[in-house]
PDB file of C-alpha atoms in Angstrom:
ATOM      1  CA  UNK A   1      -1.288-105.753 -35.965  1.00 41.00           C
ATOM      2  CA  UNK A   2      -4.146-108.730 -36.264  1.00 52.00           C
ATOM      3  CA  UNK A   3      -7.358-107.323 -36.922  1.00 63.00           C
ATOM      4  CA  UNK A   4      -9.895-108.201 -34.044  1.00 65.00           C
ATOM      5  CA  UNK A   5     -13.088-110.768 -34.915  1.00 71.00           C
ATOM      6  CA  UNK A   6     -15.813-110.362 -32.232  1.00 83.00           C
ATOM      7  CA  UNK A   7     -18.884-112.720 -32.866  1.00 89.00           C
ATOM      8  CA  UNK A   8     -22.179-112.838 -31.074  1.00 91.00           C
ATOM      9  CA  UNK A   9     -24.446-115.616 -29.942  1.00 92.00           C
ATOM     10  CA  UNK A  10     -27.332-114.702 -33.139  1.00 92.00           C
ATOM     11  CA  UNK A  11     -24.475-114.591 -35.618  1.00 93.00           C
ATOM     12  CA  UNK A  12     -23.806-118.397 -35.587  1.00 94.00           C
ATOM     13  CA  UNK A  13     -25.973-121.381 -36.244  1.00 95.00           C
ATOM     14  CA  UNK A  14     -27.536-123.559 -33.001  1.00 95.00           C
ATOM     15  CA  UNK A  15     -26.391-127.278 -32.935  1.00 95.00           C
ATOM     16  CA  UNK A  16     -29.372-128.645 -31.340  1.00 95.00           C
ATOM     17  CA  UNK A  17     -29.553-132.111 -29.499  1.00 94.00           C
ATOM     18  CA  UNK A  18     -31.818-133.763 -27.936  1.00 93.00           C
ATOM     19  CA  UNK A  19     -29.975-133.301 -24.854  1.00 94.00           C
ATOM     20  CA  UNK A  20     -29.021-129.736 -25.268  1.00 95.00           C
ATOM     21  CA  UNK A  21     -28.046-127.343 -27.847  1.00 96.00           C
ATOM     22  CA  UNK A  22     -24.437-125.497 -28.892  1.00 96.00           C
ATOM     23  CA  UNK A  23     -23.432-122.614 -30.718  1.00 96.00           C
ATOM     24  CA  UNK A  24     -19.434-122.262 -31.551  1.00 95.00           C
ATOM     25  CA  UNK A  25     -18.478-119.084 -30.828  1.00 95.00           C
ATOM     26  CA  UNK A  26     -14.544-119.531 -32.169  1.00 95.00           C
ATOM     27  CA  UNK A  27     -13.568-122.385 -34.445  1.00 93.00           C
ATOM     28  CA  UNK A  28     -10.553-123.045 -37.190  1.00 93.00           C
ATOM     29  CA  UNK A  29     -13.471-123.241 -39.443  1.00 89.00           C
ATOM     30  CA  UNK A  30     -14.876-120.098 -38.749  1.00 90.00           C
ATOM     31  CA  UNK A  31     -11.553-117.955 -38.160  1.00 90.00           C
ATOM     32  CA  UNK A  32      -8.143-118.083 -39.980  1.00 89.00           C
ATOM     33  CA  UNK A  33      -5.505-118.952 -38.136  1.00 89.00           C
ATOM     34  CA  UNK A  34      -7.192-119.852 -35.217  1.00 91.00           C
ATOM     35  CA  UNK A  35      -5.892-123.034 -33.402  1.00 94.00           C
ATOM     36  CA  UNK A  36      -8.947-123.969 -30.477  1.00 96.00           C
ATOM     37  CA  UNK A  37     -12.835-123.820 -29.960  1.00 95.00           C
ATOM     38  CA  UNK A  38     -14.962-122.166 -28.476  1.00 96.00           C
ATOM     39  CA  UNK A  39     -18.599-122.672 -27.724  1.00 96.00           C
ATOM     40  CA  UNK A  40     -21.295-122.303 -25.069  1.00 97.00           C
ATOM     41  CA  UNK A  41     -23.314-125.272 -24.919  1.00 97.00           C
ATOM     42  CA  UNK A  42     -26.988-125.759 -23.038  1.00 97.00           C
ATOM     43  CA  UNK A  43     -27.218-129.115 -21.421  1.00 97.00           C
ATOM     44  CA  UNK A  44     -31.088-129.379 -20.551  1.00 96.00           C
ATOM     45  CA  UNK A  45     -32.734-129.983 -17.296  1.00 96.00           C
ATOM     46  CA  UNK A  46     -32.532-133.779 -16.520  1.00 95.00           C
ATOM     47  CA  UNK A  47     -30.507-134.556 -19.415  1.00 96.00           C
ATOM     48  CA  UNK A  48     -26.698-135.014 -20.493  1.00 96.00           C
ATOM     49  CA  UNK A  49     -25.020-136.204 -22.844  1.00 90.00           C
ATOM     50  CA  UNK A  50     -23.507-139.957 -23.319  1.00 88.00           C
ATOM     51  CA  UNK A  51     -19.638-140.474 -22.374  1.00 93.00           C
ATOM     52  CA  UNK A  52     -17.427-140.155 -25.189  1.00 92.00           C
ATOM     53  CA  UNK A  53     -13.742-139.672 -26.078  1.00 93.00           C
ATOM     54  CA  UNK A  54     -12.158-136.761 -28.273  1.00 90.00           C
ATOM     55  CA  UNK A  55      -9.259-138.831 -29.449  1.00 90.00           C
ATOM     56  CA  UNK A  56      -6.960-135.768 -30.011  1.00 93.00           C
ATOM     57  CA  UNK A  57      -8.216-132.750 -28.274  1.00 95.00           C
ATOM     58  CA  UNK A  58      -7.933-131.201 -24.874  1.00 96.00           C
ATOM     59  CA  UNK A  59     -11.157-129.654 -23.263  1.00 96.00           C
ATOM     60  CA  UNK A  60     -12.027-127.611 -20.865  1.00 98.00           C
ATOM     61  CA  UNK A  61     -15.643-127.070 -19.200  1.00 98.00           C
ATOM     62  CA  UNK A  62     -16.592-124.056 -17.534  1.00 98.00           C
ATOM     63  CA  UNK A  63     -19.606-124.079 -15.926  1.00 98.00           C
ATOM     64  CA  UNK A  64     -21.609-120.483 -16.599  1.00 98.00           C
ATOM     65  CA  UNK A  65     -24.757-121.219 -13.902  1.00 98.00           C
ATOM     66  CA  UNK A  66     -26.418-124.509 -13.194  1.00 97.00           C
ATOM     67  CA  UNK A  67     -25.499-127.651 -11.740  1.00 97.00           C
ATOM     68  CA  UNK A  68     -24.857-131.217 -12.586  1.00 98.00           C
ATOM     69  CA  UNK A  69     -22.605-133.931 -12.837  1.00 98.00           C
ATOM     70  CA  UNK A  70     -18.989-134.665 -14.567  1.00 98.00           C
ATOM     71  CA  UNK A  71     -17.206-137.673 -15.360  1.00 97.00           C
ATOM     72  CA  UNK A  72     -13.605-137.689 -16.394  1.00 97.00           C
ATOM     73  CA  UNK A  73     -12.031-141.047 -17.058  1.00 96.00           C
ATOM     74  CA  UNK A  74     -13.279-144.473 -17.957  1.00 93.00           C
ATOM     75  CA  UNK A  75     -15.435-145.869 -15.120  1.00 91.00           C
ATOM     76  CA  UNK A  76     -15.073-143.071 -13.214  1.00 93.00           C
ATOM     77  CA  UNK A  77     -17.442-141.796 -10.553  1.00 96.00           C
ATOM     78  CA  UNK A  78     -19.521-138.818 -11.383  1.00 97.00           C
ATOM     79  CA  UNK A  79     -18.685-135.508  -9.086  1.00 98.00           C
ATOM     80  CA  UNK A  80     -20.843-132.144  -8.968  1.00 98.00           C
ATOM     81  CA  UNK A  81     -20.491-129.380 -10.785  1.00 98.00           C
ATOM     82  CA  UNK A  82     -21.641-125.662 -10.440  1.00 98.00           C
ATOM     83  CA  UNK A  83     -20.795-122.187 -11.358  1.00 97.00           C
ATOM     84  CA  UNK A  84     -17.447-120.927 -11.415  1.00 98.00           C
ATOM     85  CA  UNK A  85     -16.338-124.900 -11.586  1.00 98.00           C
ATOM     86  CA  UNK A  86     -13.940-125.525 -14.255  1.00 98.00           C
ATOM     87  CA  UNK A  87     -12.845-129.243 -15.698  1.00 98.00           C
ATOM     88  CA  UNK A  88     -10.107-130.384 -17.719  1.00 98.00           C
ATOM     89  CA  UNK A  89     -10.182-133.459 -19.878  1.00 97.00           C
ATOM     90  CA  UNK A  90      -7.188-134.464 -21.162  1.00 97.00           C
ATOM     91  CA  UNK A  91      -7.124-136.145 -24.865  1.00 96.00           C
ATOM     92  CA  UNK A  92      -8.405-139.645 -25.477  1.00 96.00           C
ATOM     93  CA  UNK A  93      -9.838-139.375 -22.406  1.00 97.00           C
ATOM     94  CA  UNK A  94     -14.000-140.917 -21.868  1.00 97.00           C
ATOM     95  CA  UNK A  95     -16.059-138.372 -19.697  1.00 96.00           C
ATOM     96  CA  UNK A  96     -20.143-137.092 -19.573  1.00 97.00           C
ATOM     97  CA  UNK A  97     -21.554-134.585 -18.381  1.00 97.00           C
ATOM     98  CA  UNK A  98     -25.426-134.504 -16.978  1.00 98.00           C
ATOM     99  CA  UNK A  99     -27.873-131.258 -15.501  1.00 98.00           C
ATOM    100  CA  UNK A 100     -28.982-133.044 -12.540  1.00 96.00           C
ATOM    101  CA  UNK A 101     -31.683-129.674 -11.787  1.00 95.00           C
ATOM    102  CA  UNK A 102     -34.977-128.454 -13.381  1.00 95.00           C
ATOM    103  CA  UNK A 103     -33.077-125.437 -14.873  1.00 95.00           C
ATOM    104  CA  UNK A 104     -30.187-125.343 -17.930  1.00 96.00           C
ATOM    105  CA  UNK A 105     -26.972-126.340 -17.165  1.00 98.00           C
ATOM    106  CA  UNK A 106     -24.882-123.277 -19.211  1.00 98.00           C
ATOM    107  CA  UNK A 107     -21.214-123.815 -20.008  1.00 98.00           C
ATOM    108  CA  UNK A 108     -17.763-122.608 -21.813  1.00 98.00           C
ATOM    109  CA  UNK A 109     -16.127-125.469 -24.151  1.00 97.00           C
ATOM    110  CA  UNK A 110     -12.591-125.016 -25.175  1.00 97.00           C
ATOM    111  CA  UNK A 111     -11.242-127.471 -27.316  1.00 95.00           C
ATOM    112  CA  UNK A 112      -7.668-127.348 -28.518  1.00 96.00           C
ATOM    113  CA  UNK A 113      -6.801-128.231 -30.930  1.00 95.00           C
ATOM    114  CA  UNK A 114     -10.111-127.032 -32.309  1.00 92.00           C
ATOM    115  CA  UNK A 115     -11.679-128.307 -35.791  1.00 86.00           C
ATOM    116  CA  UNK A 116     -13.212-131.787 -34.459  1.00 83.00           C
ATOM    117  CA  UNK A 117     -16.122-130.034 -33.072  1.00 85.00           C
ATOM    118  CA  UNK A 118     -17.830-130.569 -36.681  1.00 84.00           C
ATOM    119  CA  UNK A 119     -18.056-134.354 -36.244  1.00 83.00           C
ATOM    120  CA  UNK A 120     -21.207-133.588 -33.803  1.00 86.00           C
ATOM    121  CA  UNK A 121     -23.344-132.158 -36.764  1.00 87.00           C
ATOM    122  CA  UNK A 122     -23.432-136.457 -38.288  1.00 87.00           C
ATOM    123  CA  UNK A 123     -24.798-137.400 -34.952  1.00 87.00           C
ATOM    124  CA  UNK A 124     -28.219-138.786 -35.616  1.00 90.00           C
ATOM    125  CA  UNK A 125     -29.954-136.704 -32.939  1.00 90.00           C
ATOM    126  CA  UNK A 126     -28.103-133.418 -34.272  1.00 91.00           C
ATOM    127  CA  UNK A 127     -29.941-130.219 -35.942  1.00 93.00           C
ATOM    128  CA  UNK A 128     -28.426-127.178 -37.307  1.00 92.00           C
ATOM    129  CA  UNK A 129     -30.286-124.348 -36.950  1.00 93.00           C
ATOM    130  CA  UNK A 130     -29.566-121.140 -39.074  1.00 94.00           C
ATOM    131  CA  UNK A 131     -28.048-117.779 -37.192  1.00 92.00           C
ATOM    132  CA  UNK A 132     -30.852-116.211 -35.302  1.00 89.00           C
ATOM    133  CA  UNK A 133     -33.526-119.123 -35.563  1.00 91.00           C
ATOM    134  CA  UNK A 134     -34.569-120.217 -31.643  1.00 87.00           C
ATOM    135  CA  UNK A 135     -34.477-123.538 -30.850  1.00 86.00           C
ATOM    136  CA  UNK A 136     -37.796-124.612 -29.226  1.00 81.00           C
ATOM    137  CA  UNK A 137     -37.806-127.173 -25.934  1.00 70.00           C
ATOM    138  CA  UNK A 138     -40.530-129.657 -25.787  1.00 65.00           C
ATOM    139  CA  UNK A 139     -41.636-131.830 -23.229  1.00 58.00           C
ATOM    140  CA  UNK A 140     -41.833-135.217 -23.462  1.00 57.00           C
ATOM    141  CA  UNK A 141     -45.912-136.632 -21.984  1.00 52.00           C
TER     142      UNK A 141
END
């Protein structure tokens, strides 16, 4: 019998962007044996992040609340997305996503297989914040 890990939100550190934040909820880093990602990530109102490929891993997007827009392929057209929507992204495959309202865009990331998720924190942008530090949003005058 496998002994169950639960892990909340405060527990983890915040990747924080300047387009959004993330916190990985389930990674191979964080949890033997395990074989995907997890995360929630926060895309911010009027922002997104640039298209980019995960040469090896599968995602999926669920979208928690919020709306925006998705790409999925190279020079594909952007579609909406709102809650209850769910993408997939195949591997080596170029796609954005962008919160196209004032409020947060909220979504589920599953990568498999997980463990690439840790080439985001040598992004120049990128901050790690320590479990149960807030990151604060500023606005740009």
């Amino acid at each position: 019998m496998s002994e169950y890990v639960g892990r909340r939100p405060d527990e983890v550190p915040t990747r924080v962007f300047d387009w959004g934040t993330i916190k990985w909820l389930v990674t191979p880093h964080l949890d033997k044996g395990a074989g995907l990602t997890t995360g929630e990530v926060i895309v911010y109102p009027g922002q997104g992040h640039a298209p980019h490929v995960h040469p090896n891993e599968e995602e999926v997007i669920y979208v928690i609340s919020g709306e925006g827009t998705q790409t999925v392929g190279d020079g594909a057209d952007p579609f909406p997305i709102k809650a209850g929507d769910a993408v997939y992204i195949p591997a080596n495959t170029v796609h954005s996503t962008y919160n196209t309202t004032w409020s947060p865009l909220r979504l589920i990331v599953v990568y498999t297989p997980g463990g690439a998720e840790t080439g985001l924190d040598g992004l120049p942008d990128a901050r790690i914040l320590e479990p149960g530090v807030q990151p604060s949003w500023k606005q740009d005058r």
